[in-house]
mmCIF file of C-alpha atoms in Angstrom:
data_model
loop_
_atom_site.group_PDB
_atom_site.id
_atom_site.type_symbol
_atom_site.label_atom_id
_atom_site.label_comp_id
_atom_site.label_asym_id
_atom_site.label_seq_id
_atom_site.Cartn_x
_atom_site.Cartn_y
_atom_site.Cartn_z
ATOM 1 C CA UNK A 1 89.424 60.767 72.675
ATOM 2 C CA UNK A 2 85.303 60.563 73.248
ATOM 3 C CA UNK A 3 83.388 63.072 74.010
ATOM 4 C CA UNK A 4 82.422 61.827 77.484
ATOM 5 C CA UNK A 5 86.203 61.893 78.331
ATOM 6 C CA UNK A 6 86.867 65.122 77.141
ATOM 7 C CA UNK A 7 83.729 66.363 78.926
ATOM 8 C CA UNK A 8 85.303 64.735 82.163
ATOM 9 C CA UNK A 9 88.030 66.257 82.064
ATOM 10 C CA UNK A 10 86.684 70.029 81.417
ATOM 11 C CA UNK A 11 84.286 69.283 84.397
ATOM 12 C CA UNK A 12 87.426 68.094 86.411
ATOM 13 C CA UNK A 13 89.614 71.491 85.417
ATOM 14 C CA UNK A 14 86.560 73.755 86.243
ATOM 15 C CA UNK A 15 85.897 72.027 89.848
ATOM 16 C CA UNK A 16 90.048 72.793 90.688
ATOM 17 C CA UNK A 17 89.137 76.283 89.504
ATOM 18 C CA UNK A 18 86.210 76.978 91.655
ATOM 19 C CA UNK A 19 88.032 75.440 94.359
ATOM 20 C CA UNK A 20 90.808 77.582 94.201
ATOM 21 C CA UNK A 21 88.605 80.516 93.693
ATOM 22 C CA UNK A 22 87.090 79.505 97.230
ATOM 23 C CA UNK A 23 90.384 78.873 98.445
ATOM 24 C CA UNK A 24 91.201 81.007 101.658
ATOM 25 C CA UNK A 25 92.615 84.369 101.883
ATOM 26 C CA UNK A 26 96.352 85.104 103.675
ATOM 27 C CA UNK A 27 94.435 85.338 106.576
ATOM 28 C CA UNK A 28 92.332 82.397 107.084
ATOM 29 C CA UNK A 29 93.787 78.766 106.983
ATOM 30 C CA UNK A 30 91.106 77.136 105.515
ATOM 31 C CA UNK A 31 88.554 76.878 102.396
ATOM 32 C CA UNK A 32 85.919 79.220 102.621
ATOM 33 C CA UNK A 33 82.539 77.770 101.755
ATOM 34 C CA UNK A 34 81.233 79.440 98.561
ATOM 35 C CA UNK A 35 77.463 80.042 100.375
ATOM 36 C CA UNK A 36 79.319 81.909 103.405
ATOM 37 C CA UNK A 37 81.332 84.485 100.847
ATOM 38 C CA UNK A 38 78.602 87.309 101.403
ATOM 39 C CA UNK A 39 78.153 86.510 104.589
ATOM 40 C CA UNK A 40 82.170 87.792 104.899
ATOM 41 C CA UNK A 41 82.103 90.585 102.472
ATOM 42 C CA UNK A 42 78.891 92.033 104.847
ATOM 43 C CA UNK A 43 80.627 91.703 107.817
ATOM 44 C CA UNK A 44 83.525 93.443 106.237
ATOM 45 C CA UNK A 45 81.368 95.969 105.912
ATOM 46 C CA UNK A 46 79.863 95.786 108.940
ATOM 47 C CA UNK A 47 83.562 95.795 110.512
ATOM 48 C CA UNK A 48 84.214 99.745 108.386
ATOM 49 C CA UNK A 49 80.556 100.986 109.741
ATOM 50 C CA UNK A 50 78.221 98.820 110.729
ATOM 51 C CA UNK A 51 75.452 101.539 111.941
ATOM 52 C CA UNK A 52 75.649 102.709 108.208
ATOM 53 C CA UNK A 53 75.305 98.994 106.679
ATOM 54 C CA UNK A 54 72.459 97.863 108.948
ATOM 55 C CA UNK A 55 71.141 101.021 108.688
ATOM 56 C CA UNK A 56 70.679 101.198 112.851
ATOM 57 C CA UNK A 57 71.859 104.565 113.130
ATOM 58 C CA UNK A 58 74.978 106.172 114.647
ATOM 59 C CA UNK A 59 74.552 105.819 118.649
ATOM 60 C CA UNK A 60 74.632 109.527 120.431
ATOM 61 C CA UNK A 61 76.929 108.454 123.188
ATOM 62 C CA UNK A 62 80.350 107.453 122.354
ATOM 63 C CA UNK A 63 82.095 103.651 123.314
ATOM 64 C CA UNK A 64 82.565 103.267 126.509
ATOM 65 C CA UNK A 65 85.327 101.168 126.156
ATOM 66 C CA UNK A 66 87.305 103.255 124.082
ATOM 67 C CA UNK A 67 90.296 105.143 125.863
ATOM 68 C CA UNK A 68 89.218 108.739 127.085
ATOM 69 C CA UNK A 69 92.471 109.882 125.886
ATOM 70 C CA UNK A 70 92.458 108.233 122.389
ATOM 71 C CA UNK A 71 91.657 111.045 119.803
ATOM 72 C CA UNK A 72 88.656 109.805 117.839
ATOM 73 C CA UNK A 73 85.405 109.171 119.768
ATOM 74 C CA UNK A 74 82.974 110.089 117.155
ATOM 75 C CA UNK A 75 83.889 107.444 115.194
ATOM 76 C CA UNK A 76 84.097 104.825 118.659
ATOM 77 C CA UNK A 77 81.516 102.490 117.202
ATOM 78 C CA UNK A 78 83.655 101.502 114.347
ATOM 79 C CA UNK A 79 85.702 98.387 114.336
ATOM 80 C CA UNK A 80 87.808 99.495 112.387
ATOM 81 C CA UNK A 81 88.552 102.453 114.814
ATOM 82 C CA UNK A 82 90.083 100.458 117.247
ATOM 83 C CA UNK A 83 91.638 97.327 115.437
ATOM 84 C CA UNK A 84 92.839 99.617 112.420
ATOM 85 C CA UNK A 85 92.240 98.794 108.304
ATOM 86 C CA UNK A 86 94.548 96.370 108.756
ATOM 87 C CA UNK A 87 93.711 94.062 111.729
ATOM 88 C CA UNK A 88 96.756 95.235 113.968
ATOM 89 C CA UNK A 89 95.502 97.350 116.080
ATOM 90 C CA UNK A 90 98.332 98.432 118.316
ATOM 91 C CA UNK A 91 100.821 96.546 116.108
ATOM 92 C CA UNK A 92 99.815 97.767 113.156
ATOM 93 C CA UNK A 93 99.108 101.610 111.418
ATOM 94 C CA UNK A 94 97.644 102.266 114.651
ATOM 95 C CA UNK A 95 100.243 101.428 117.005
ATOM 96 C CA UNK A 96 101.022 105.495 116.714
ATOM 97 C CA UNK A 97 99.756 109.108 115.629
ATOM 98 C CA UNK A 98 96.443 110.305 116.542
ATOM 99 C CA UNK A 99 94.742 106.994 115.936
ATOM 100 C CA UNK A 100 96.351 105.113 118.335
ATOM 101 C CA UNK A 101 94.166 103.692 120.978
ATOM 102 C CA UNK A 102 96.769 101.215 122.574
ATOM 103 C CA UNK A 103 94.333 98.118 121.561
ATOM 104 C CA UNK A 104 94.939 95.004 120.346
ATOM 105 C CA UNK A 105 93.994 93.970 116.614
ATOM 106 C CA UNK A 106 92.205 90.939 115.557
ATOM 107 C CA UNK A 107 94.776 89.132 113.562
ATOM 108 C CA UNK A 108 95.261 86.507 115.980
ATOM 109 C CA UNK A 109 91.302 85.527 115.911
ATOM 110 C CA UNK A 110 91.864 84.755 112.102
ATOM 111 C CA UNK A 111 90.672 80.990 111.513
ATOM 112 C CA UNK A 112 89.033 80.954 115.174
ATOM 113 C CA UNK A 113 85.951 79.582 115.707
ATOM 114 C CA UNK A 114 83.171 82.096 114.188
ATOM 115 C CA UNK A 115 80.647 81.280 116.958
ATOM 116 C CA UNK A 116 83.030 81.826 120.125
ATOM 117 C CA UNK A 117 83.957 85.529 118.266
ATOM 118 C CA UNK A 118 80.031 85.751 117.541
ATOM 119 C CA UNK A 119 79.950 85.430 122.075
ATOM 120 C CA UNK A 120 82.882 88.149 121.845
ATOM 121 C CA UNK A 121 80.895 90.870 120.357
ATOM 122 C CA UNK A 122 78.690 90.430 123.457
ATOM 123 C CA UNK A 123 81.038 90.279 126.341
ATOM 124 C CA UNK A 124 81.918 93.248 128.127
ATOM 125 C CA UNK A 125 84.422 94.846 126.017
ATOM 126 C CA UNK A 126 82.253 94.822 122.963
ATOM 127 C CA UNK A 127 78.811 96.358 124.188
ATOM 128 C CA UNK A 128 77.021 95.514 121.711
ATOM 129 C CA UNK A 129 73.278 95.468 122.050
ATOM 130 C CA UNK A 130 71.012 93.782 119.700
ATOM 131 C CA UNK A 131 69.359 96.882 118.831
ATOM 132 C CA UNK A 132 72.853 97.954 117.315
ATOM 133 C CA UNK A 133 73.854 94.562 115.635
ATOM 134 C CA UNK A 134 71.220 91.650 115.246
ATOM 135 C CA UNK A 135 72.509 88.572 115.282
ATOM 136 C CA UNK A 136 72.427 88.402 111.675
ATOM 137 C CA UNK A 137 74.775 90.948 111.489
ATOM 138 C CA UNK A 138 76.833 89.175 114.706
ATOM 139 C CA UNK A 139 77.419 86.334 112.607
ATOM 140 C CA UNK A 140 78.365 88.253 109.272
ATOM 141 C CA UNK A 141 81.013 90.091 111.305
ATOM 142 C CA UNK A 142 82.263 86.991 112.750
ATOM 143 C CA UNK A 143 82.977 84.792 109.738
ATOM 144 C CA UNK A 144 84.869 87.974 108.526
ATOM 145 C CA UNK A 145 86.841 88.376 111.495
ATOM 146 C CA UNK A 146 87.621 84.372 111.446
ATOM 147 C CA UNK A 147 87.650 84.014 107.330
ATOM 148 C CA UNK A 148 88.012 87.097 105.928
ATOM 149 C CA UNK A 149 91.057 89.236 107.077
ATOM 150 C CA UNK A 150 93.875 89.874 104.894
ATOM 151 C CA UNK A 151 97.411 89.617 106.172
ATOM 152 C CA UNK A 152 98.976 92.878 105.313
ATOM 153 C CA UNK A 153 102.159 91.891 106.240
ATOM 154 C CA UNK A 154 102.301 89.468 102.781
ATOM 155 C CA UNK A 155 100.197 92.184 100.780
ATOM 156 C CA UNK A 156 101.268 95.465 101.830
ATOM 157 C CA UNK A 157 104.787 96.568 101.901
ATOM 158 C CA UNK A 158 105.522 98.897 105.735
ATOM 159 C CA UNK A 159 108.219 101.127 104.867
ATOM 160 C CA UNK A 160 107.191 102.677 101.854
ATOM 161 C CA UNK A 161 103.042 101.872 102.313
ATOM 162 C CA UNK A 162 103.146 100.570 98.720
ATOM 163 C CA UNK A 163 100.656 97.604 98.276
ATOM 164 C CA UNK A 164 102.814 94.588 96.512
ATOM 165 C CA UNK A 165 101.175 94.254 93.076
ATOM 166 C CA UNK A 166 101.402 94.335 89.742
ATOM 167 C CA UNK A 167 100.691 97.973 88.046
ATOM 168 C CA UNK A 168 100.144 97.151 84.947
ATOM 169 C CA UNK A 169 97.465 94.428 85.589
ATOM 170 C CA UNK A 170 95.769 97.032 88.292
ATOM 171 C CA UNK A 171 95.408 99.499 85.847
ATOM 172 C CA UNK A 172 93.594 97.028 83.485
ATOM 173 C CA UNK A 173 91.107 95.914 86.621
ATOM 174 C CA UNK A 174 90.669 99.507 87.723
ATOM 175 C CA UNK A 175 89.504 100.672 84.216
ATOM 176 C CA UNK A 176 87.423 97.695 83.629
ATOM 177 C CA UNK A 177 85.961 97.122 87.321
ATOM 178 C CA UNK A 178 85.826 100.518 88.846
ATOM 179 C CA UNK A 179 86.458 103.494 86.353
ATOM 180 C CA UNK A 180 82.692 103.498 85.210
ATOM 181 C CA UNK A 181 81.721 104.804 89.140
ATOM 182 C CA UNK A 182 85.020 106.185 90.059
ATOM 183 C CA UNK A 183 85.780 107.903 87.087
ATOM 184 C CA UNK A 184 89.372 107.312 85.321
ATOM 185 C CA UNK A 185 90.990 109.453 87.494
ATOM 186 C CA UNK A 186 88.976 108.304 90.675
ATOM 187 C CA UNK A 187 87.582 111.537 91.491
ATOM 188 C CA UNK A 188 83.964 111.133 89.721
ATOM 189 C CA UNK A 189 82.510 110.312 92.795
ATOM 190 C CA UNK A 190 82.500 113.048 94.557
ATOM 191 C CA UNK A 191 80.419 111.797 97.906
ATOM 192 C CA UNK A 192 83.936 110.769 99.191
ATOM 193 C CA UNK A 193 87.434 111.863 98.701
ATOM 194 C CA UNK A 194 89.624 110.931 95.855
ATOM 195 C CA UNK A 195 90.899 107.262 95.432
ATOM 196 C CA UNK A 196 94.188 108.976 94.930
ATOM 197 C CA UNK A 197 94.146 110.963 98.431
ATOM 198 C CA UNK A 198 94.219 107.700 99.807
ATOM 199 C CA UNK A 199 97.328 106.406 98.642
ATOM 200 C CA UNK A 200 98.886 106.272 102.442
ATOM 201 C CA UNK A 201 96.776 104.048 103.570
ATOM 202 C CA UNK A 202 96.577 100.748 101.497
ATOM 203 C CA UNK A 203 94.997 98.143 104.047
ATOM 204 C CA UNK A 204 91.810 101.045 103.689
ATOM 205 C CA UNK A 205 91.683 100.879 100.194
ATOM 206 C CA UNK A 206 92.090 97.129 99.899
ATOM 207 C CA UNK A 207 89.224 96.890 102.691
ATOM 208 C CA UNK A 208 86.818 97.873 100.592
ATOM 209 C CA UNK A 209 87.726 96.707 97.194
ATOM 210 C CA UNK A 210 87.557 92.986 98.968
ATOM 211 C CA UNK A 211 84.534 94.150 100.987
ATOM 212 C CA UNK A 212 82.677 96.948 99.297
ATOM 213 C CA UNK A 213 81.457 100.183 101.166
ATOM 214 C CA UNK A 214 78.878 100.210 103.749
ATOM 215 C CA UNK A 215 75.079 100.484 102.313
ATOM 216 C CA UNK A 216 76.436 101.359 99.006
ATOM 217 C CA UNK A 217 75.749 99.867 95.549
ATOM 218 C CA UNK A 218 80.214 99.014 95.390
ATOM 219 C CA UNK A 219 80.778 95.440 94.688
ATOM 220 C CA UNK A 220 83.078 93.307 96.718
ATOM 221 C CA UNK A 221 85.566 91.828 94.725
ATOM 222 C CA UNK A 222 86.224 89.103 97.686
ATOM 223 C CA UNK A 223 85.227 85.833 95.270
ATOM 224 C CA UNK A 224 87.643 87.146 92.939
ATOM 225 C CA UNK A 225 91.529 85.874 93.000
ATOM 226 C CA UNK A 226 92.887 87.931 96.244
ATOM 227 C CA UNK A 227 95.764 88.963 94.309
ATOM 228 C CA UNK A 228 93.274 91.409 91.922
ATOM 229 C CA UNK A 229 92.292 93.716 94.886
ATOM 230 C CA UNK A 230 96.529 93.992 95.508
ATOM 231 C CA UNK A 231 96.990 94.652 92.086
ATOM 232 C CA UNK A 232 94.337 97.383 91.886
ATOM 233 C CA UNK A 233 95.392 99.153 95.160
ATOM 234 C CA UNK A 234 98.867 99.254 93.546
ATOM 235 C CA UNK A 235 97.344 101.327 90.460
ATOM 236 C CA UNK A 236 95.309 103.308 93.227
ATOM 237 C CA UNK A 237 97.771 104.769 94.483
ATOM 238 C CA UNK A 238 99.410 105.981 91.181
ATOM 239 C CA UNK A 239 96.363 108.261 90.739
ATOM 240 C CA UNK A 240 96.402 111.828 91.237
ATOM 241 C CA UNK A 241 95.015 113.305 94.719
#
């Protein structure tokens, strides 16, 4: 076999590889384009705390959409506050207990147009100014709401709040990606709580490892196979709180 063929076909098994490393999370529909993959992982972040990310600062007055009985309004701002860690809002985590806020999530805006949610985060119900997000950060937070959610229906299992992956291939990720910040037993950092006191809430955890955390040097493991971030969540939660 010549060189030229062999060469062919390496090129050939290397552009089905990036493709499926592009290919589109449980949540999408379709391929993600490579040059757009930050874009998501920032408005991931931007969806956890976006006054933190952008560095705009934490508005004084709370949301004034968010319920006047709901349980939370410091945190108001936050995305995440109202549509949950994993995109269910009312259907999801949620749905009950002192989170629960009685709205909607944003599953069902997965694979949507990014520029008709970009005109969302405007309306009425998401008072947005652009002093809060530019539209820089508009778009970001779009393409992650239409490209970048995770269905945590396929990943995480309800009942028991045990993400579905493989333990011993999570421990070999965490101790290779993560341990050298987080410490073996994730409690080196010790500007947040312990990976291990978040065992109860996987979708969180998974969040981040896909996303990273707001304005902080954490990589986002989102070009990476999806399945890596489920298999490290399941080791996660093994750790000691």
């Amino acid at each position: 076999m010549s060189r030229t063929v062999i060469r062919a076909r390496m090129l050939g098994v290397l552009g089905v590889m990036a493709a499926l490393a592009a290919a589109v999370w449980v949540g999408g529909g379709t391929a993600v384009a490579a040059e757009i993959e930050s874009s998501i992982a920032r408005g991931g972040r931007l969806y956890d705390a976006w006054y933190i990310e952008n560095k705009a600062g934490k508005p004084d007055d709370p949301n004034p959409v968010y319920p006047k009985d709901a349980k939370y309004e410091k945190d108001s701002w936050r995305c995440k506050e109202c549509h949950g860690w994993d995109y269910k809002g009312k259907d999801g985590a949620y749905g009950s207990g002192r989170r629960a806020t009685g709205i909607k999530g944003i599953r069902g805006a997965a694979g949507k147009d990014s520029a008709a949610i970009a005109a969302i985060l405007r309306d009425k119900n998401h008072p947005y100014k652009e002093t809060m997000l530019t539209e820089r950060d508009v778009t970001d937070l779009a393409n992650f709401v239409s490209k970048g959610q995770f269905d945590a229906d396929k990943v995480i299992d309800a009942p028991s709040k045990k993400a579905k992956g493989d333990l011993a291939k999570g421990e070999i990720y965490y101790n290779t990606l993560c341990a050298g910040c987080h410490g073996l037993d994730g409690k080196k950092v010790t500007t947040g709580p312990a990976l291990g006191s978040q065992a109860g809430n996987p979708a969180l955890i998974l969040h981040k490892a896909y996303n990273g955390q707001p304005n902080e040097a954490m990589p986002a493991l989102r070009s990476l196979d999806p399945q890596i971030g489920v298999d490290l969540v399941a080791y996660v939660q093994t750790l000691a709180q």
